[in-house]
mmCIF file of C-alpha atoms and ligand atoms in Angstrom:
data_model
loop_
_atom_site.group_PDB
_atom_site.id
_atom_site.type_symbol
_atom_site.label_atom_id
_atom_site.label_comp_id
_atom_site.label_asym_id
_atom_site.label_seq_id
_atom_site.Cartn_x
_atom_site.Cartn_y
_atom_site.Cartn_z
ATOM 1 C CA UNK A 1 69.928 67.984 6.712
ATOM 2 C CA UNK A 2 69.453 70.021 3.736
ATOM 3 C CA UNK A 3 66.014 69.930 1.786
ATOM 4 C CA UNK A 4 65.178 71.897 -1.422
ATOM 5 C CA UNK A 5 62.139 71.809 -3.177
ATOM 6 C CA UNK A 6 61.492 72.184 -7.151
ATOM 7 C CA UNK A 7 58.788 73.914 -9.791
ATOM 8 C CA UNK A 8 55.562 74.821 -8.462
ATOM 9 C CA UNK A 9 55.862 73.077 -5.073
ATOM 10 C CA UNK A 10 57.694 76.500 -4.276
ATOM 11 C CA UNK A 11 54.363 77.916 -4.426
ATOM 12 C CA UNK A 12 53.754 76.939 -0.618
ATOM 13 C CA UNK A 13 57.018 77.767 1.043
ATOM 14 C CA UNK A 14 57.642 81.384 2.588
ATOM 15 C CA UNK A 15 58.968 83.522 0.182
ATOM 16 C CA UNK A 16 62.803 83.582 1.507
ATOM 17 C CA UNK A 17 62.891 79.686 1.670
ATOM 18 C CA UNK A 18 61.928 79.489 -2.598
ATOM 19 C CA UNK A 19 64.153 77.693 -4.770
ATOM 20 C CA UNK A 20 67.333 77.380 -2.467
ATOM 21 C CA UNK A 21 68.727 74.968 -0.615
ATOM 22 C CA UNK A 22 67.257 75.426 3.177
ATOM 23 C CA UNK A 23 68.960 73.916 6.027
ATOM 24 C CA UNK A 24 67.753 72.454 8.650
ATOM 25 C CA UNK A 25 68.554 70.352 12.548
ATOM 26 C CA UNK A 26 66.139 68.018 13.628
ATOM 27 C CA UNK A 27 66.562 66.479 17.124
ATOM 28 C CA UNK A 28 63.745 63.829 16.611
ATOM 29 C CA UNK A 29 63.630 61.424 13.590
ATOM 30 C CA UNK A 30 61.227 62.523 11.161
ATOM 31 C CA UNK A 31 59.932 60.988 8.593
ATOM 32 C CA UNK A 32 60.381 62.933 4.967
ATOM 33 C CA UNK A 33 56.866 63.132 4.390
ATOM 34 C CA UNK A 34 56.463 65.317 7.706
ATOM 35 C CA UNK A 35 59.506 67.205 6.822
ATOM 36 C CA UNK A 36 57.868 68.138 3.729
ATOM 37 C CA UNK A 37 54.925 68.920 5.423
ATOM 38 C CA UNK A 38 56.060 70.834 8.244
ATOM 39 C CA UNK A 39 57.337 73.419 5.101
ATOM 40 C CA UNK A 40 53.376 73.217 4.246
ATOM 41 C CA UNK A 41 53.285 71.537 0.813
ATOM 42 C CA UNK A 42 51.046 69.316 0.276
ATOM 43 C CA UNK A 43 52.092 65.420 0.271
ATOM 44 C CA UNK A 44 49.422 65.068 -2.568
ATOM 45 C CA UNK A 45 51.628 67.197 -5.072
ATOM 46 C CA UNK A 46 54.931 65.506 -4.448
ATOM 47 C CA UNK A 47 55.894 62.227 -7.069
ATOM 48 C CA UNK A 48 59.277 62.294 -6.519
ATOM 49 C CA UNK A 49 61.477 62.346 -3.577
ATOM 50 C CA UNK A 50 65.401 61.490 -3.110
ATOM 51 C CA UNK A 51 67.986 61.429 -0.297
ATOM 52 C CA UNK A 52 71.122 61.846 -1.231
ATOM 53 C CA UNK A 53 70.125 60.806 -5.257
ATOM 54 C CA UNK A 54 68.877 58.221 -4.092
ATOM 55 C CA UNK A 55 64.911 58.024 -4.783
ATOM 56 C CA UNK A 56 63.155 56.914 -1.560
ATOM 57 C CA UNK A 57 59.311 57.081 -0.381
ATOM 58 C CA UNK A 58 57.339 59.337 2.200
ATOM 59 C CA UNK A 59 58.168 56.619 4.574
ATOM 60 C CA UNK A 60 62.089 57.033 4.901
ATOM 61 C CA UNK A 61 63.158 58.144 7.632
ATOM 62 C CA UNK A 62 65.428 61.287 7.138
ATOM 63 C CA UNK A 63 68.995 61.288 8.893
ATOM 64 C CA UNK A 64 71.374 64.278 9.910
ATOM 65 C CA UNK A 65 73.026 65.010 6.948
ATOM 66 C CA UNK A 66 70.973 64.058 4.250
ATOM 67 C CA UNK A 67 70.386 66.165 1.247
ATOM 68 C CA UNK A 68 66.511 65.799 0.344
ATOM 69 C CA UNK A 69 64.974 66.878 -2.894
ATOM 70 C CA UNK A 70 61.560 66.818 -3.665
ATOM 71 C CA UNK A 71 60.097 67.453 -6.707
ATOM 72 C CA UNK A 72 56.223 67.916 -8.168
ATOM 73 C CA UNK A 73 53.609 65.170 -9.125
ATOM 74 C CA UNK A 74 53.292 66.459 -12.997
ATOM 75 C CA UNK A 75 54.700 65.777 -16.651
ATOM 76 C CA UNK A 76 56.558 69.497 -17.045
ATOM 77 C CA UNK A 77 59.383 67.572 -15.086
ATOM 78 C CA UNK A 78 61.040 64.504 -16.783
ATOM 79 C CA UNK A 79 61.363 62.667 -14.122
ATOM 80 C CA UNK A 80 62.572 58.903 -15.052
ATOM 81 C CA UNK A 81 58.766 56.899 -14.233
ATOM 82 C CA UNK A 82 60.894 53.904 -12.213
ATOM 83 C CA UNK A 83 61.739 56.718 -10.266
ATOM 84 C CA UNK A 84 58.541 58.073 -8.718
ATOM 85 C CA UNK A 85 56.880 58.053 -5.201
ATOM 86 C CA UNK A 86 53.642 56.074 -6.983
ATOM 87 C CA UNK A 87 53.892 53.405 -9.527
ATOM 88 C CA UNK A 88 51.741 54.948 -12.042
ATOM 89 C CA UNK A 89 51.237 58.784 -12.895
ATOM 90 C CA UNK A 90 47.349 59.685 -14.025
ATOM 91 C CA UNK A 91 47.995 59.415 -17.432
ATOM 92 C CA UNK A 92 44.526 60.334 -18.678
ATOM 93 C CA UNK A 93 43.617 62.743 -15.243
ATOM 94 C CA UNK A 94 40.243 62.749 -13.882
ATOM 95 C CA UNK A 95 39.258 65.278 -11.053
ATOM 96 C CA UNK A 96 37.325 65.748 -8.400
ATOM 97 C CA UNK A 97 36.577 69.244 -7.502
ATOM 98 C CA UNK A 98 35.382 70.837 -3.819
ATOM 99 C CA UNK A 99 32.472 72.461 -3.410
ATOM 100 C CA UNK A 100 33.793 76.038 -4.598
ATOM 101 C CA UNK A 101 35.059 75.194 -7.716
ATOM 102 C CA UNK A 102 31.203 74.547 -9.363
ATOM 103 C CA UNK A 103 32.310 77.391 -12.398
ATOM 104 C CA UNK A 104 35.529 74.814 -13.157
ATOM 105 C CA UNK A 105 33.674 71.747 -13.431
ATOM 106 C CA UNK A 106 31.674 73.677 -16.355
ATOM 107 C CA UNK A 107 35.007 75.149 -17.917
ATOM 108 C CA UNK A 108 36.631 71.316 -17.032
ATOM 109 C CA UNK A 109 33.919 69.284 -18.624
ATOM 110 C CA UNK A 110 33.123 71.561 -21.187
ATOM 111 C CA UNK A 111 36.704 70.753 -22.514
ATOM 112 C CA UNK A 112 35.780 67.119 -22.303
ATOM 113 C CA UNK A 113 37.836 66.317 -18.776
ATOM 114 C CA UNK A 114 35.894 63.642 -16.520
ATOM 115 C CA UNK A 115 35.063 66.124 -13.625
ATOM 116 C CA UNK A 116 33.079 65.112 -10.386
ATOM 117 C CA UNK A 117 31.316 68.153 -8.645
ATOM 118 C CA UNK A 118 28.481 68.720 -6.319
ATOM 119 C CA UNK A 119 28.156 71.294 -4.484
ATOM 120 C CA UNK A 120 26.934 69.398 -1.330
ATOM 121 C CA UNK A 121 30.041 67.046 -0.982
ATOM 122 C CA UNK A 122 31.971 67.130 2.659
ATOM 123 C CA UNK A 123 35.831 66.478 2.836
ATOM 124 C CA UNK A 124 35.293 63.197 3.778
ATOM 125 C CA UNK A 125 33.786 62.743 0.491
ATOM 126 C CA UNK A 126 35.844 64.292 -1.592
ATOM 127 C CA UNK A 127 38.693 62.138 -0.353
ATOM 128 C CA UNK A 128 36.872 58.969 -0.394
ATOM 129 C CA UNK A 129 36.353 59.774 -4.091
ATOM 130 C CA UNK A 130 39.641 60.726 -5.113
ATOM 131 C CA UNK A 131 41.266 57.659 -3.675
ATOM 132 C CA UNK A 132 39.012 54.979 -5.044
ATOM 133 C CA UNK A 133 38.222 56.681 -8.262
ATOM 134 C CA UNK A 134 42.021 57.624 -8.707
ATOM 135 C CA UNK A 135 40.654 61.025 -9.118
ATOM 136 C CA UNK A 136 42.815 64.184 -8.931
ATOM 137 C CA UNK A 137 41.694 66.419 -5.632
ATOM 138 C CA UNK A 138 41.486 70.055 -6.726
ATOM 139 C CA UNK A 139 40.858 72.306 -4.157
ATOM 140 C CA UNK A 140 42.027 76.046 -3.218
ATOM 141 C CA UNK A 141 42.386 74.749 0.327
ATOM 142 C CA UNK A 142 45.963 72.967 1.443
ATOM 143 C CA UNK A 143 44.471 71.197 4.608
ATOM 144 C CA UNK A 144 42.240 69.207 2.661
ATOM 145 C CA UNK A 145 44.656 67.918 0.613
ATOM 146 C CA UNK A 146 46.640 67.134 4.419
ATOM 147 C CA UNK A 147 44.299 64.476 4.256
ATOM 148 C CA UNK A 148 46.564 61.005 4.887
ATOM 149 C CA UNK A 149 44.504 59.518 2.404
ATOM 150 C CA UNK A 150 44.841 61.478 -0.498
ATOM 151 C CA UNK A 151 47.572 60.694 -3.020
ATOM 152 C CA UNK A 152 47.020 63.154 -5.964
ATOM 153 C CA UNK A 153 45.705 66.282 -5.248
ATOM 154 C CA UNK A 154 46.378 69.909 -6.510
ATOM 155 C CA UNK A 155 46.464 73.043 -5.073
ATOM 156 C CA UNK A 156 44.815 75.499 -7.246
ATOM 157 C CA UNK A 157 47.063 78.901 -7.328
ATOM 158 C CA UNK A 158 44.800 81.060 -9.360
ATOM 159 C CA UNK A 159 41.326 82.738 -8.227
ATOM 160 C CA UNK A 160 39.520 82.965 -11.465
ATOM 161 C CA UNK A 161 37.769 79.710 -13.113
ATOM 162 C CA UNK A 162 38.719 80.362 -16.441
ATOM 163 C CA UNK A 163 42.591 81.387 -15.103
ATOM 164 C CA UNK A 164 42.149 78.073 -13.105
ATOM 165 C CA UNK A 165 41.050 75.655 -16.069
ATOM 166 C CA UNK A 166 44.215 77.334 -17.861
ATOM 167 C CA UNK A 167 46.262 76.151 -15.126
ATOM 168 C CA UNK A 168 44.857 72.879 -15.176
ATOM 169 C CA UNK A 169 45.657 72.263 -18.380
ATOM 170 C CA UNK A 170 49.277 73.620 -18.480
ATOM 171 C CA UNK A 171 50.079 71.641 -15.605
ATOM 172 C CA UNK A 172 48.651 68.108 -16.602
ATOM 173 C CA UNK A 173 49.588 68.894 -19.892
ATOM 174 C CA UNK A 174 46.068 68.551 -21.426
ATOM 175 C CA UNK A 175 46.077 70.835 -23.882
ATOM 176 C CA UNK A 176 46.269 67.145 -26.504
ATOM 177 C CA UNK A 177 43.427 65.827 -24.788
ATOM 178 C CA UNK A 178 41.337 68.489 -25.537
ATOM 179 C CA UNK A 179 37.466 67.440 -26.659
ATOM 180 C CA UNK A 180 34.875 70.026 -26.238
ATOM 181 C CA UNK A 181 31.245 69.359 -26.873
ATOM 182 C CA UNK A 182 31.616 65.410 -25.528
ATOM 183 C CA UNK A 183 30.188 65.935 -22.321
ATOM 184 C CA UNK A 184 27.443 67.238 -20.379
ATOM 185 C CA UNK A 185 28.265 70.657 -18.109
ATOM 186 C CA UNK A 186 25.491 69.527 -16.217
ATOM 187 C CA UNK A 187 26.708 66.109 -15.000
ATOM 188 C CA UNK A 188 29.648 65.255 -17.036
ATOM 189 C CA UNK A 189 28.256 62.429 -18.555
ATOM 190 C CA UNK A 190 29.781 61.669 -22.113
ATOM 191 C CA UNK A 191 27.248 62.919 -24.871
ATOM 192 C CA UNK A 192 25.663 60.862 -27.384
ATOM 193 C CA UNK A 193 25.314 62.209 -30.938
ATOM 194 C CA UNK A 194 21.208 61.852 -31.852
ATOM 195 C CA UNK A 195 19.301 62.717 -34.986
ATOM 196 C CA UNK A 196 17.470 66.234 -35.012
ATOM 197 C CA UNK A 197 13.728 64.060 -34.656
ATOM 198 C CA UNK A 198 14.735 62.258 -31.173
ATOM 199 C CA UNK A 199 15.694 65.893 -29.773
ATOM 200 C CA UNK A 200 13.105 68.378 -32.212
ATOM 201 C CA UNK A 201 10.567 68.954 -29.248
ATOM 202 C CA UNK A 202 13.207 69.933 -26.673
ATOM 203 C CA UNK A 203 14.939 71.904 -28.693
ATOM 204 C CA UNK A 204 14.193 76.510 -28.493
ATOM 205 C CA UNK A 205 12.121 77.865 -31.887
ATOM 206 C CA UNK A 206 13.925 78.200 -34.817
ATOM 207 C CA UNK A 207 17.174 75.880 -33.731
ATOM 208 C CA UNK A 208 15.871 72.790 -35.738
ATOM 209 C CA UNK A 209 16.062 74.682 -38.805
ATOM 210 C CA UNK A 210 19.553 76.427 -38.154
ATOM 211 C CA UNK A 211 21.097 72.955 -36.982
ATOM 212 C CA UNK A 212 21.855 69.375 -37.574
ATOM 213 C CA UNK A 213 24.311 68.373 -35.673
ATOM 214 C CA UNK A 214 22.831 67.500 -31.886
ATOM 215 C CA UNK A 215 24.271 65.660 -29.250
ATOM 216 C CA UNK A 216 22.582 64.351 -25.856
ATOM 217 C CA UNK A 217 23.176 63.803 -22.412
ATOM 218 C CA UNK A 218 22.109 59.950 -21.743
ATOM 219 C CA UNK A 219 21.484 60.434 -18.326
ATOM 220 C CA UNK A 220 20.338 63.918 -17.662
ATOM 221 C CA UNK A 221 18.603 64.888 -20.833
ATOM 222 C CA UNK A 222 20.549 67.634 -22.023
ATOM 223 C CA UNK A 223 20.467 68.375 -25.946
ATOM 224 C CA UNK A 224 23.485 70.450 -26.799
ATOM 225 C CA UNK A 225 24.527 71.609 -30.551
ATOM 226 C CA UNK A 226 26.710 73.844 -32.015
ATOM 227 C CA UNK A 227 24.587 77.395 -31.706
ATOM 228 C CA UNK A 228 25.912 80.273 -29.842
ATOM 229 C CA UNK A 229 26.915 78.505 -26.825
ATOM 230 C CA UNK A 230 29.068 76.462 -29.257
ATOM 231 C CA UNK A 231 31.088 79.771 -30.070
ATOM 232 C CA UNK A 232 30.864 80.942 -26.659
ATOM 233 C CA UNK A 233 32.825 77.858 -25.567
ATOM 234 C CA UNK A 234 35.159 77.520 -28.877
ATOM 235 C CA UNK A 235 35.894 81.066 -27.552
ATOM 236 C CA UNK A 236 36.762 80.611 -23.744
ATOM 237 C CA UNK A 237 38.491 77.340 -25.088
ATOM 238 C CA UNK A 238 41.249 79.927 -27.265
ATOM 239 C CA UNK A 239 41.785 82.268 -24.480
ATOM 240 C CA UNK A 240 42.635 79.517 -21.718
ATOM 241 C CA UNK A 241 45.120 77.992 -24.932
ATOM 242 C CA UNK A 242 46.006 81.583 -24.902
ATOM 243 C CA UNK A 243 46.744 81.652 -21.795
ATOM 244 C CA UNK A 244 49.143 79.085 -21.487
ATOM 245 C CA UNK A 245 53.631 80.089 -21.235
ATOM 246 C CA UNK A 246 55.879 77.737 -21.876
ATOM 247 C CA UNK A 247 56.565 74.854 -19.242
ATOM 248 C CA UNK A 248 58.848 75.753 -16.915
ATOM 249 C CA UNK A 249 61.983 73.930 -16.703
ATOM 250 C CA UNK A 250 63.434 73.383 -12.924
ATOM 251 C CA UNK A 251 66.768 74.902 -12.226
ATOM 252 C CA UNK A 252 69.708 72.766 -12.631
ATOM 253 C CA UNK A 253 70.170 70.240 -9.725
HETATM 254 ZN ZN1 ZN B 301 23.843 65.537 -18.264
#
């Protein structure tokens, strides 16, 4: 069989087996989702897999011969929607982040993405809340995202948190959806907006009279308003748009 692999999943294969064709003998049926994991990419990053053209799921069972091609969960591919591995792609993403990515979650909810984080979570937890709140798993660790449960997860490729939320949002495509100041950094509730009384005794000296505009966090108490965190954020917010190339197209197939 023959098995090639497109955009970003190439991020996991050994150098010499990136995008080319890579042959390979199997003497025991195999399954193509252990195929594709036995290259080590992650099942949770794959929407789209076909044998021969012919679109088929992690169950089929791959024959000598076959020409596999497996392709990446996200929108920089067009990939025809009757065609993928899960009925429905995430169309407005929510994530769930392990316990290292705590800077993220800030950077991810600060530009308005529904983020779970705590830093106390185990693996088992994670998964358990990425399956039943069809949240995306981002981790910088592949074997959690092994995990037979998990169906979208992401393997973070950069190191820095502000590189990382850049990535995030080139590779969902998020840089539309976009809303800073509508939720909480703390605990990613959605902010209510509240007159300056309801908030005037939490607020520092002097920021009552140099604002009006406040919102709230309804469930953690936060007060948050457009001072010099405001710019701090509208600033981090242009360098990760800054940051972001153009999509990359796979090659031709
Ligand atoms: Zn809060």
């Amino acid at each position: 069989m023959s098995i090639r692999f497109y955009a970003e999943l190439n991020d996991h294969l050994a150098p010499e087996q990136r995008y080319q064709t890579i042959e390979r003998t199997f003497y025991v049926p195999s399954t193509v989702k252990d195929i594709i994991e036995s290259f080590g990419v992650p099942h949770a990053e794959v929407d789209l897999i076909t044998a021969n053209g012919e679109s088929v799921d992690f169950s089929y069972l791959v024959r000598d011969g076959d020409r596999i091609s497996v392709y990446p969960m996200f929108e920089a591919l067009d990939i025809t929607p009757e065609l993928r591995v899960r009925p429905q792609p995430l169309r407005e993403p929510k994530f769930v982040l392990d316990v290292h990515l705590g800077r993220l979650a800030a950077y991810l909810r600060m530009l308005g993405f529904d983020t779970v984080y705590q830093n106390c979570f185990s693996d088992d937890e994670l998964v358990r809340i990425s399956v039943k709140q069809r949240r995306i798993l981002l981790t910088r660790d592949r074997g959690l995202l092994r995990h037979r449960a998990v169906t979208h997860g992401y393997w973070l490729r950069q190191t820095d948190s502000r590189r990382q939320a850049a990535e995030i949002v080139r590779r969902f495509d998020l840089l539309r959806s976009i809303h800073p100041f509508t939720r909480c950094m703390a605990c990613n509730s959605v902010l209510d907006a509240v007159s300056k009384d309801r908030v005037r005794d939490l607020l520092p000296p002097r920021t009552a009279e140099l604002y009006d505009e406040f919102r709230q966090c309804p469930k953690c108490g936060g007060v948050y308003w457009k001072g010099s965190h405001h710019a701090r954020m509208q600033r981090h917010i242009r360098q990760i748009s800054e940051q972001l190339p153009e999509t990359e197209h796979p090659p031709p197939h």
